[in-house]
Coordinates of N, CA, C and O in Angstrom, one line a residue:
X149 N 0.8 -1.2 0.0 CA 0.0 0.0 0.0 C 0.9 1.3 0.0 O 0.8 2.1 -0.9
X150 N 1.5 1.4 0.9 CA 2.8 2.4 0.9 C 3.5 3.2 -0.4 O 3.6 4.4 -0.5
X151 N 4.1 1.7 -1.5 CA 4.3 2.3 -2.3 C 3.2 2.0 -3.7 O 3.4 1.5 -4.9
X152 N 1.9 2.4 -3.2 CA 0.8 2.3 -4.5 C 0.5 1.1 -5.3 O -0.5 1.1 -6.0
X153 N 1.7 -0.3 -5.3 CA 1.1 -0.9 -6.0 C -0.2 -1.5 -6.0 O -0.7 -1.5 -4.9
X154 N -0.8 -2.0 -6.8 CA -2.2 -2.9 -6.3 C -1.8 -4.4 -6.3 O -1.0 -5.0 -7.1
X155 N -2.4 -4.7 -5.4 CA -2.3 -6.1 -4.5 C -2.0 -7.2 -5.6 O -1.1 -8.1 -5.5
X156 N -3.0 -6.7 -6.8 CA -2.7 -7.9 -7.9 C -0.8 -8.2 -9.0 O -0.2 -9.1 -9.6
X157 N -0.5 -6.6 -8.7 CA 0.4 -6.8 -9.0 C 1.8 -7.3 -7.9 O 3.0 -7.0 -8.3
X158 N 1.7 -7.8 -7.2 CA 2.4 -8.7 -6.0 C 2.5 -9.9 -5.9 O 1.5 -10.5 -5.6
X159 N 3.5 -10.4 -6.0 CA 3.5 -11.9 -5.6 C 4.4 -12.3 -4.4 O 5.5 -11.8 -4.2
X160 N 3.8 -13.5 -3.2 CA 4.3 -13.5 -2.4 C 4.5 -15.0 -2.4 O 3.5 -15.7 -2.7
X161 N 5.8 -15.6 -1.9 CA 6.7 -16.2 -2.3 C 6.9 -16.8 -0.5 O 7.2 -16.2 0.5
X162 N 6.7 -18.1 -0.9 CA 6.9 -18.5 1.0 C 7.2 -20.3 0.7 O 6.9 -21.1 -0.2
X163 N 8.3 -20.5 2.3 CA 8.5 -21.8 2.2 C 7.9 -22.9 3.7 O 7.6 -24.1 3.6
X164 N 7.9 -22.0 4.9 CA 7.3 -22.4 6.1 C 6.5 -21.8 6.5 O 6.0 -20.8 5.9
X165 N 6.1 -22.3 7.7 CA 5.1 -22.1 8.7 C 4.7 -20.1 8.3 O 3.7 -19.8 7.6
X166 N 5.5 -19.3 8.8 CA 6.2 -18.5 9.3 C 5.4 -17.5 7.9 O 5.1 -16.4 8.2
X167 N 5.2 -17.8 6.8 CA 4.6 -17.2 5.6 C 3.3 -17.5 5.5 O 2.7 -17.2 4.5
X168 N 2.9 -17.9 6.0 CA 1.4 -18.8 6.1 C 0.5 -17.3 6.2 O -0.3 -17.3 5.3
X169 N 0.4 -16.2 7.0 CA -0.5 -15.2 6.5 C 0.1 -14.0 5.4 O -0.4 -13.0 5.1
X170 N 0.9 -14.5 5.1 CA 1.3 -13.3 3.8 C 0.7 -14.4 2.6 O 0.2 -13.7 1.6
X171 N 0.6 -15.7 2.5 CA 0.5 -16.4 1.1 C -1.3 -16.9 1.5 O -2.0 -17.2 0.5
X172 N -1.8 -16.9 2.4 CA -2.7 -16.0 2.9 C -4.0 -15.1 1.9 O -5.0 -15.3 1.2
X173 N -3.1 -14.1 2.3 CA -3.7 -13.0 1.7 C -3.6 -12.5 0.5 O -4.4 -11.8 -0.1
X174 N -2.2 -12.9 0.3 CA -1.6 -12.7 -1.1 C -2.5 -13.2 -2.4 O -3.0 -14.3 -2.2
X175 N -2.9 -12.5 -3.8 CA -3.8 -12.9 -4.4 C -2.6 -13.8 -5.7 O -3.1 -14.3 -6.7
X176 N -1.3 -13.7 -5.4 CA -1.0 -14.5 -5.9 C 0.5 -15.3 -5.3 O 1.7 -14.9 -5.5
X177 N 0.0 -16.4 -4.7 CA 1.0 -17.1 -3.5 C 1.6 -18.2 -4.4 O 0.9 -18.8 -5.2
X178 N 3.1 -18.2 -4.2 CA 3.6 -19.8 -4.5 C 4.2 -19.7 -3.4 O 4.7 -18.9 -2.6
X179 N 4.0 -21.1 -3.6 CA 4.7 -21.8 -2.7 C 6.0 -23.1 -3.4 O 6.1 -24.0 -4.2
X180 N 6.8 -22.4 -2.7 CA 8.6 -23.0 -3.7 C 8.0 -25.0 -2.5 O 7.5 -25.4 -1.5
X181 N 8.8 -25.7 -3.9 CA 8.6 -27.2 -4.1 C 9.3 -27.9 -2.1 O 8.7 -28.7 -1.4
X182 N 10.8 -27.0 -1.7 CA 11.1 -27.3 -0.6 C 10.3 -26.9 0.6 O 10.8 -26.6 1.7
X183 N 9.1 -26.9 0.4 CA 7.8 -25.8 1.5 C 8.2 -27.3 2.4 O 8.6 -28.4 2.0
X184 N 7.6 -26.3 4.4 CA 8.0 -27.3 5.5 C 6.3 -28.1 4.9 O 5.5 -28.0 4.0
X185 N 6.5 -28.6 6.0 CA 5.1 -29.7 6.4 C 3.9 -28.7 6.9 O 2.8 -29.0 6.5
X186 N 3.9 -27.5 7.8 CA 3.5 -27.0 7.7 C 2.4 -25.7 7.1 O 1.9 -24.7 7.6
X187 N 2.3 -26.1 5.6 CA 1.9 -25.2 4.2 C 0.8 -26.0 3.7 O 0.0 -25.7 2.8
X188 N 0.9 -27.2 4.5 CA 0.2 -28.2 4.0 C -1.5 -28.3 3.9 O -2.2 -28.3 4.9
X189 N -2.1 -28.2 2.5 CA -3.3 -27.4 3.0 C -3.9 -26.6 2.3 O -5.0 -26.8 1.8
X190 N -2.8 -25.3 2.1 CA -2.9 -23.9 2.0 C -2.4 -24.0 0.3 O -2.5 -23.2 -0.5
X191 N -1.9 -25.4 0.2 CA -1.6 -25.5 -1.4 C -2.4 -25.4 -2.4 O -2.1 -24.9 -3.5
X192 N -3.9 -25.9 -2.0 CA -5.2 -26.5 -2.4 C -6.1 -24.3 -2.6 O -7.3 -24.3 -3.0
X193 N -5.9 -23.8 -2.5 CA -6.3 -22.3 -2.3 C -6.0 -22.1 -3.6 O -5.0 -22.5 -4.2
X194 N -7.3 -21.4 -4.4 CA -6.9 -20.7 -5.9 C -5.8 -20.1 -5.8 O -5.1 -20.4 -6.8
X195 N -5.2 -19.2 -4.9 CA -4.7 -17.9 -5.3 C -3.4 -18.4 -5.2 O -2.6 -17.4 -5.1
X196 N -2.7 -19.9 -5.3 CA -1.8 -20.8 -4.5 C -1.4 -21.2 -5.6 O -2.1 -21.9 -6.3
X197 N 0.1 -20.9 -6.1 CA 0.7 -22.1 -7.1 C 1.6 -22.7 -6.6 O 2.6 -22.0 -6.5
X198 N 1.8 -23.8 -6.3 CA 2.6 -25.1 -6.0 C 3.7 -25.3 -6.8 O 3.6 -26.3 -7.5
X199 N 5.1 -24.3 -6.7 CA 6.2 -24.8 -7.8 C 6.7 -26.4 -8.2 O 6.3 -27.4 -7.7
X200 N 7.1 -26.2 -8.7 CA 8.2 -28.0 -8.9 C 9.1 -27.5 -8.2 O 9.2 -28.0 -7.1
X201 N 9.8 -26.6 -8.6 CA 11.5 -26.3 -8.0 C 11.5 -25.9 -6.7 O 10.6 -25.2 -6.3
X202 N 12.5 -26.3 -6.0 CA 12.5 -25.4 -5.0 C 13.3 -24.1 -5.1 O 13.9 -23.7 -6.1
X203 N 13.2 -23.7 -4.2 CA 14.4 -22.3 -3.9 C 14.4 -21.1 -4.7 O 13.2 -20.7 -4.9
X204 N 15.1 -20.6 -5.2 CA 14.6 -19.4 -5.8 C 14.0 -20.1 -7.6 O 13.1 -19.6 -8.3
X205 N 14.7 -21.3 -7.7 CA 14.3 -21.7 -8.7 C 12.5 -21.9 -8.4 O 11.9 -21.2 -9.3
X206 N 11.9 -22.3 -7.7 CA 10.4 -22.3 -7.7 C 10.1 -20.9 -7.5 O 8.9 -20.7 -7.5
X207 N 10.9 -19.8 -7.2 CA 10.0 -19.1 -7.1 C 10.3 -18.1 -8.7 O 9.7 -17.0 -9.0
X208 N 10.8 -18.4 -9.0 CA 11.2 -17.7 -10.9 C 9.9 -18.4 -11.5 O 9.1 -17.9 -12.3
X209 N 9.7 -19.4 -10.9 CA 8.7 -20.3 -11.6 C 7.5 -19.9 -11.3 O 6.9 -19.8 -12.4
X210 N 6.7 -19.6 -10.2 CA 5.9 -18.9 -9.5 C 5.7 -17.6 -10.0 O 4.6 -17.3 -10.5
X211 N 6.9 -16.5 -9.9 CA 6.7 -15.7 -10.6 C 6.2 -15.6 -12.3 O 5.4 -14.7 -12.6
X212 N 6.6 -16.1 -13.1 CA 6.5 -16.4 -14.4 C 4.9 -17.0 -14.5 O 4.2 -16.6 -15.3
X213 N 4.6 -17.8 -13.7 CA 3.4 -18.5 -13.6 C 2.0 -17.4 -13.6 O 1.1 -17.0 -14.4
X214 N 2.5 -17.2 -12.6 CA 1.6 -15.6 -11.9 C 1.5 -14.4 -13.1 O 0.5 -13.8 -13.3
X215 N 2.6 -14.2 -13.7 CA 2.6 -13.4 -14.8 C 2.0 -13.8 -15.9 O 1.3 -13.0 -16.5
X216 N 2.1 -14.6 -16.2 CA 1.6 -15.0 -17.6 C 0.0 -15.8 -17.6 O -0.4 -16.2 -18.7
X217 N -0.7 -15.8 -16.3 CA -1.6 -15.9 -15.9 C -2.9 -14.9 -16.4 O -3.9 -14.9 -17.2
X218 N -2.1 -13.8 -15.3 CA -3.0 -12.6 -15.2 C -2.7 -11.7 -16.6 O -3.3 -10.6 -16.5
X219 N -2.0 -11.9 -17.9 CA -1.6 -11.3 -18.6 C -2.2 -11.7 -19.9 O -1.9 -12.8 -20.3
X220 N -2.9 -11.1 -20.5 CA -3.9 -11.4 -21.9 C -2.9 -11.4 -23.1 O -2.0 -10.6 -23.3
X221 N -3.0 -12.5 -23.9 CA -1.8 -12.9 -24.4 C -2.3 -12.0 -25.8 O -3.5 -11.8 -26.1
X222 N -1.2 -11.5 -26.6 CA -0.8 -10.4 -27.7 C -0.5 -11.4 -28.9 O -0.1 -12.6 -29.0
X223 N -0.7 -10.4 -29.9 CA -0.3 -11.5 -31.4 C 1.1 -10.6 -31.4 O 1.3 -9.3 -31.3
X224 N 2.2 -11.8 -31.6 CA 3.4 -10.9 -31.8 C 3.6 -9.8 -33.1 O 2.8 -9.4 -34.0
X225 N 4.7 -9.5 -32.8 CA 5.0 -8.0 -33.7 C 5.8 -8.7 -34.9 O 6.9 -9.3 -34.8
X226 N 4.7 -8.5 -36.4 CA 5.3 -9.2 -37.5 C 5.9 -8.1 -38.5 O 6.2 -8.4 -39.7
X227 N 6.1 -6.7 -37.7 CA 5.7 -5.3 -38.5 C 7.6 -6.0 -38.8 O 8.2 -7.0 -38.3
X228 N 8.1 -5.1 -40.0 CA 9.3 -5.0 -41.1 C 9.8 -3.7 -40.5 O 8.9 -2.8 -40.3
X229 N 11.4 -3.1 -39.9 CA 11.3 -1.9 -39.7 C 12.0 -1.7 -41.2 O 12.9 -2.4 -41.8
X230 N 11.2 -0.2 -41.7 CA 11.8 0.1 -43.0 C 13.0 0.6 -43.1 O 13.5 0.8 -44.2

């Protein structure tokens, strides 16, 4: 809120107990593949993507997920520059 973005553009990124109300609230939560036993659950939540990878590798994955989600896909640019 602080710095204006809106909530949808946020992704929150958690592996234990301890992230459980940021991924929560978060409208778009992964959870990296090394998550404790404690997340267990909270996987099953729309707003929840479940990486493969762990570590920052699940969360590139997560992130990328989350983006290309909420993003209306474009016909690429076939323009010639003259």
């Amino acid at each position: 809120r602080r710095l204006g973005l809106p909530l949808a553009h946020v992704v929150a990124i958690g592996d234990s107990g301890n992230d459980l109300d940021m991924l929560s609230e978060c409208p778009n939560a992964v959870i990296v593949a090394n998550r404790d036993a404690n997340l267990l659950g909270i996987e099953r939540r729309p707003n929840v993507y479940l990486a493969q990878r762990g570590h920052a590798g699940g969360a590139l994955e997560g992130v990328l997920r989350h983006r290309f989600k909420t993003r209306r896909p474009t016909a690429p640019d076939r323009s010639v520059a003259a």
